Amino acid sequence: MNIVLNGVTVAIKSPPLASLLTVLREELNVTSTKVGCEQGGCGACTALVNGKPQRTCLTPIAAVDGASVTTVEGLGDSDHLTAVQQSFVNHYAAQCGFCTPAMIIAATAYLEGNGSSDREEIEEALKGHTCRCTGYQKIVSAVAAAVAETTFDLTVTTPSPNTVIKSGGQT
Amino acid sequence: MATHRGFGISSIEYPTGMNQNGDPSQAWVKVKPDGRVDVFSGTSDIGNGAKTIQSQIVAEAIGIPYDWVTFDNSNTDSSPVCTGTFASRATFVAGNAVLKAAMDVKQKILEVAGKEMEVSPEDLHIVDGEVQVKGSPDTKLGVADVAAAATWTHGVLMTGTGAQLNEYAEITNTLTGEVSGPPHAAISYAACAAEVEVDDETGDVRVLRLIQVYDVGKAINPSLVEGQIEGGALMGLGLGVLENSYPYYPSPDHRGYSIGSYYMPSSEDMPEYKTAIIENPSADGPYGAKGIGEMANNGQPGAITAAVHDAVGIWVTELPITPELVLRALDAKAEPRREGKLIAFDEELSVNSMASGISWSV
Amino acid sequence: MKVVGARLPRYDGVGHVTGQTQYVDDVRVQGMLWAKALRSPVHHAKITHLDTAKAEAMSGVHAVVTWRDVPLLEYGHLSALGIPADEPLLAKDTVRYMGQPIALVAADDEDTAQAAVNAIEVKFEELPTLFDVRNAFDEGAPKIHQWGNWYPHFEGDMDRRQIRKGNIEDAFDRADKIISGVYRPAAIEHVPLETQVSLVVPEPDGRLTIYSCTQALYFSLAVVAAHLEVPMNRIKIVGGTVGGGFGGKVDTATETLTALAAMKANRPVKWRWTREEEFLVSSTRAPWHMEIIDAVTEDGWILGRKMLTLHDSGAYARFSPYGLTKHSFHHTGAYTIPNLHFDGYVVFTNRTPTTAMRGFGVTSISFAVETHLSRIADELGLDPYEVRLKNANRINDTSPNRIRYTDPSSVEVIQALSEAAGGELAPAYAGATRAPREGEMLPEHLIGQLKTEGH
């Protein structure tokens, strides 16, 4: 068996029923795909399989023999962030960061499928991904801005909509 | 059969640091030969942004750019004691520790700079990574040059340490709860309004909008404050209408064991937010900051219960407000017992009707 | 200020979006074993038989740890604060909740470890259970904890946390209305995306390196060192980067047992809880039972509050005594109430021990007090903003512990909420400030506390 991992063909030694998640993490040391539940529920293990987001924890490696697999390592590195990655930084869309790589994979697929910047459509597209930290607002904002191809100043982040800061009036 | 809108409010307070205090945080800072600064703090970053906040505090205190700071909280060999990231203490208590360490090392920088510039350290300050003579900004020496001089000329290691420990407040009278001193550091305040929609046929409660006001003292990084408020809001919404470890409490049966069988908010449950962040500086927090990480999920449930009452006239006082509880309450149309000046709600839930070993009355 | 107050990017933001941030589960070491736990399948029982011989003899199994391997079996999270220990690291003769760990196996892989767990012979004699905190005090209630059914070790061996302030009887006598209610928020899960996990590496110099997801590096260092009865310099906790905590990772849930397995096997061992364990065995936010009786005037002043709280601690105390004390200190919410009578109990039940979670001790109070205040406003036909603004803490008001407030901003946040919601307050309330009470905002019942109390 083999897969095309982030553009490079790699042979797989793991048994055929090993999950793609286990193969990625334990055989290939690709650790951006996270073990969040191994129940298909949280989405933290998502990778692109032949361009489509897929739960790697529920995917036997034999079922994706020969497939193209993309993880966040295959998108952009710290010197060459993709628009989605830049937008996540700019909008503070990652807090603890554990759900973030898979969230970026899902957002990338959403953009490549010509998703719109409509917030409800983005919420729908991300609903299979659990984030316990952010309350999703900043994630949705990040995806919407990435769709709009906003360019970012990575030294300053973007505020949340509908938020004001004011000095206290009391002494 | 219809949906009904309702509106309710709450107003809350929450202390910073461990209850009764006595929870130390410590930090130390060293300067590299090129003026870059390493901070060692034992504060875990659980997503709250401790690494960012404490780096910002150090950069501000010394007078250097943010990207000159390296933050290391990676282990207990290199980092001094920090009680931990809980009790809304990472910005306030641990932030005070790194602030003190930064002020300490800043003094060392000024002392070496004073020797190099032949100026009294009291007449110097640091602006954007340069030591300047106060009132004469053109007379200056880069912090990098000061650090090089310390290393190669003076043979000095420029370090700073800081420790924050608020005095333990002992309970001096166990019968009354009196304490030996304030049992917490700064108190943070917030208020919350919820707008809900209740379906009287299905019992479904939707939170449509949350309006929230937080006095954070000082927003050291406003984006991080927003992140706490928004993330806390959805957790508070989960507490109010969705989440339950024991759906048949007090029975322990049928617990959710998976993301799919435990109900918690998803992106689609996110309400519309309107947020005001107020800055009333605290007397003793770093730059006036207070901690709001925890209180961010405390205000919503009480606002939601009031909004549900406003919508359909029922008080549901067991959380979460499930469709079942809503429908049962709508069916029962229960009124409190009114007797003289007493108005007694929820008597069926009280220990008085459930238990024999403990009773409770006015 | 240039740096403080600026929306600078997260220190760890680029690491997060590139997948390069290293969490415990991402650490790679050679020769690592995997751990699995034998857990109680019942809620309450005596352990009558425990034999690990078959498991130990299995191929690929390198260590089986039971209570016999733990130098100090019981050490409480709050032992350092004088709260005695009640929970064994591994069950010895009794299990008090479903999922309580009895043994830990370290093996070449997770499947082998699980097979060895299944091969451990264990027998139970089931005991009666208690799940409803309200029935813990009943005559004939099953005795489920070695200390009795509620925590008996508050200062002076008090069996409850008490607050008394002012004259509660007088407040009820003078009240126009007495309004009571019962408030019961549920237990909930923390659900960090990263489950409880640790990796322990025995080092050549005899030290242990413990990769940990703890929220509290030094807390965990102290807890592990105490159980192992070693000085702190034998242990290095590596962490600081946590995949979500929300309070649950103050527990030091895995580190000590993984360390014992690593020491026994003399190999690195990782113990990563499954999501199912995280839901069913990791500690929860506590369910609370709160009863409030408020003495109020027709114009919305709260003269006095009587309150009973039963805090469901689950099978062991953990942080519950601390949480209940914090709860009692804040049981007036953001308001001044001069006459108080509070009794709170930490009640043991046969459920997973509860622990700290975001807002610990006070989330429950905020919900109960705010719902109760909304009821009071509704019953009296008053504006809910005005009832809150009237009673909201001002400078020189005092807390349940008789501590003076110096800079409360309750008034300002309520006013700002009204403004943000498009409301309009009556002039007396729109113009209120945190300044010390005077005039109509200083009714007779609040004069006393200004004169006689506070520090």
Coordinates of N, CA and C in Angstrom, one line a residue, chain C residues 354-431:
Chain C
T354 N -16.3 15.1 41.3 CA -16.3 16.4 40.5 C -15.1 17.2 40.9
T355 N -14.9 18.2 40.0 CA -13.7 19.0 40.2 C -13.9 20.4 39.8
A356 N -12.8 21.2 39.7 CA -12.8 22.6 39.3 C -13.3 22.6 37.8
M357 N -14.1 23.6 37.5 CA -14.4 24.0 36.1 C -14.7 25.5 36.1
R358 N -14.3 26.1 35.0 CA -14.5 27.5 34.7 C -15.6 28.1 35.6
G359 N -15.2 29.0 36.5 CA -16.1 29.7 37.3 C -16.4 28.9 38.6
F360 N -15.5 28.0 39.0 CA -15.7 27.1 40.1 C -16.3 27.7 41.3
G361 N -17.4 27.1 41.7 CA -18.1 27.5 42.9 C -19.0 28.7 42.7
V362 N -18.8 29.5 41.7 CA -19.5 30.7 41.6 C -20.5 30.7 40.4
T363 N -20.2 29.8 39.4 CA -21.1 29.7 38.2 C -22.5 29.3 38.8
S364 N -22.5 28.4 39.7 CA -23.8 28.0 40.3 C -24.5 29.1 41.0
I365 N -23.7 29.9 41.7 CA -24.3 31.0 42.5 C -24.8 32.1 41.5
S366 N -24.1 32.4 40.5 CA -24.5 33.4 39.5 C -25.9 33.0 38.9
F367 N -26.0 31.7 38.5 CA -27.3 31.2 37.9 C -28.4 31.3 39.0
A368 N -28.1 30.8 40.2 CA -29.2 30.8 41.2 C -29.6 32.2 41.6
V369 N -28.7 33.0 41.9 CA -29.0 34.4 42.4 C -29.7 35.2 41.3
E370 N -29.2 35.1 40.1 CA -29.8 35.9 39.0 C -31.2 35.5 38.7
T371 N -31.4 34.2 38.7 CA -32.8 33.7 38.4 C -33.7 34.1 39.6
H372 N -33.1 34.0 40.8 CA -34.0 34.4 41.9 C -34.3 35.9 41.9
L373 N -33.3 36.7 41.6 CA -33.6 38.2 41.5 C -34.6 38.5 40.4
S374 N -34.5 37.8 39.3 CA -35.5 38.0 38.2 C -36.9 37.6 38.7
R375 N -37.0 36.6 39.5 CA -38.3 36.2 40.1 C -38.8 37.3 41.1
I376 N -37.9 37.8 41.9 CA -38.2 38.8 42.9 C -38.8 40.0 42.1
A377 N -38.1 40.5 41.1 CA -38.5 41.6 40.3 C -39.9 41.4 39.7
D378 N -40.1 40.2 39.2 CA -41.4 39.8 38.6 C -42.5 39.8 39.6
E379 N -42.2 39.2 40.8 CA -43.3 39.1 41.8 C -43.6 40.5 42.4
L380 N -42.6 41.4 42.4 CA -42.9 42.7 43.0 C -43.4 43.7 41.9
G381 N -43.3 43.3 40.7 CA -43.7 44.2 39.6 C -42.7 45.3 39.4
L382 N -41.5 45.0 39.6 CA -40.4 46.0 39.5 C -39.5 45.7 38.3
D383 N -38.8 46.8 37.8 CA -37.9 46.7 36.7 C -36.7 45.8 37.1
P384 N -36.3 44.8 36.4 CA -35.2 43.9 36.8 C -33.9 44.7 36.8
Y385 N -33.7 45.7 36.0 CA -32.5 46.5 36.1 C -32.5 47.3 37.4
E386 N -33.6 47.9 37.7 CA -33.6 48.7 38.9 C -33.4 47.9 40.2
V387 N -34.0 46.7 40.3 CA -33.8 45.9 41.5 C -32.3 45.6 41.6
R388 N -31.7 45.3 40.5 CA -30.3 45.0 40.5 C -29.4 46.3 40.9
L389 N -29.8 47.4 40.3 CA -29.0 48.6 40.6 C -29.1 49.0 42.0
K390 N -30.3 48.9 42.6 CA -30.5 49.2 44.0 C -29.6 48.4 44.9
N391 N -29.6 47.1 44.7 CA -28.8 46.3 45.7 C -27.4 46.1 45.3
A392 N -27.0 46.5 44.1 CA -25.6 46.3 43.5 C -24.6 46.9 44.5
N393 N -23.5 46.2 44.6 CA -22.4 46.7 45.5 C -21.9 48.0 45.2
R394 N -21.7 48.8 46.2 CA -21.1 50.1 46.1 C -19.9 50.2 47.0
I395 N -19.1 51.2 46.9 CA -17.9 51.4 47.7 C -18.4 51.4 49.2
N396 N -17.7 50.7 50.0 CA -18.0 50.6 51.5 C -19.1 49.6 51.8
D397 N -19.8 49.0 50.8 CA -20.7 47.9 51.1 C -19.7 46.7 51.5
T398 N -20.3 45.8 52.2 CA -19.4 44.7 52.7 C -19.9 43.3 52.2
S399 N -18.9 42.4 52.0 CA -19.1 41.1 51.5 C -19.7 40.2 52.6
P400 N -20.0 39.0 52.2 CA -20.5 38.0 53.3 C -19.4 37.8 54.4
N401 N -18.1 38.0 54.0 CA -17.1 37.9 55.0 C -16.8 39.2 55.7
R402 N -17.6 40.2 55.5 CA -17.5 41.5 56.1 C -16.2 42.3 55.6
I403 N -15.8 42.0 54.4 CA -14.8 42.8 53.7 C -15.4 43.9 52.9
R404 N -14.8 45.1 53.1 CA -15.4 46.2 52.4 C -15.0 46.2 50.9
Y405 N -15.9 46.5 50.0 CA -15.6 46.6 48.6 C -15.0 48.0 48.4
T406 N -13.9 48.0 47.6 CA -13.3 49.3 47.4 C -13.5 49.8 46.0
D407 N -13.7 49.0 45.0 CA -13.9 49.5 43.6 C -14.9 48.6 42.8
P408 N -16.1 48.4 43.3 CA -17.0 47.6 42.6 C -17.5 48.3 41.3
S409 N -17.7 47.6 40.2 CA -18.3 48.2 39.1 C -19.6 47.6 38.6
S410 N -20.3 47.0 39.6 CA -21.6 46.4 39.2 C -22.6 47.5 38.6
V411 N -22.6 48.6 39.2 CA -23.5 49.7 38.8 C -23.2 50.0 37.3
E412 N -22.0 50.2 37.1 CA -21.6 50.6 35.7 C -21.9 49.5 34.7
V413 N -21.6 48.3 35.0 CA -21.9 47.2 33.9 C -23.4 47.1 33.7
I414 N -24.2 47.2 34.8 CA -25.6 47.1 34.6 C -26.1 48.3 33.7
Q415 N -25.6 49.5 34.0 CA -26.0 50.6 33.2 C -25.6 50.5 31.8
A416 N -24.4 49.9 31.6 CA -23.9 49.8 30.2 C -24.7 48.7 29.5
L417 N -25.2 47.7 30.2 CA -26.0 46.6 29.6 C -27.3 47.2 29.1
S418 N -27.9 48.0 30.0 CA -29.2 48.7 29.6 C -29.0 49.5 28.4
E419 N -27.9 50.2 28.3 CA -27.7 51.1 27.1 C -27.5 50.2 25.9
A420 N -26.7 49.1 26.0 CA -26.4 48.3 24.9 C -27.7 47.6 24.4
A421 N -28.6 47.3 25.3 CA -29.8 46.6 24.9 C -30.9 47.6 24.5
G422 N -30.6 48.9 24.5 CA -31.5 49.9 24.0 C -32.6 50.3 25.0
G423 N -32.2 50.0 26.3 CA -33.2 50.4 27.3 C -33.0 51.8 27.8
E424 N -33.9 52.2 28.7 CA -33.8 53.6 29.3 C -34.1 53.4 30.8
L425 N -33.1 53.8 31.6 CA -33.3 53.8 33.0 C -33.9 55.1 33.5
A426 N -34.6 54.9 34.6 CA -35.1 56.1 35.3 C -33.9 57.0 35.8
P427 N -34.1 58.3 35.8 CA -33.0 59.2 36.1 C -32.2 58.8 37.4
A428 N -32.9 58.4 38.4 CA -32.2 58.0 39.7 C -31.2 56.9 39.4
Y429 N -31.6 56.0 38.5 CA -30.7 54.8 38.3 C -29.7 55.1 37.2
A430 N -30.1 55.9 36.2 CA -29.1 56.2 35.1 C -28.0 57.0 35.7
G431 N -28.2 57.8 36.7 CA -27.1 58.6 37.3 C -26.4 58.0 38.4

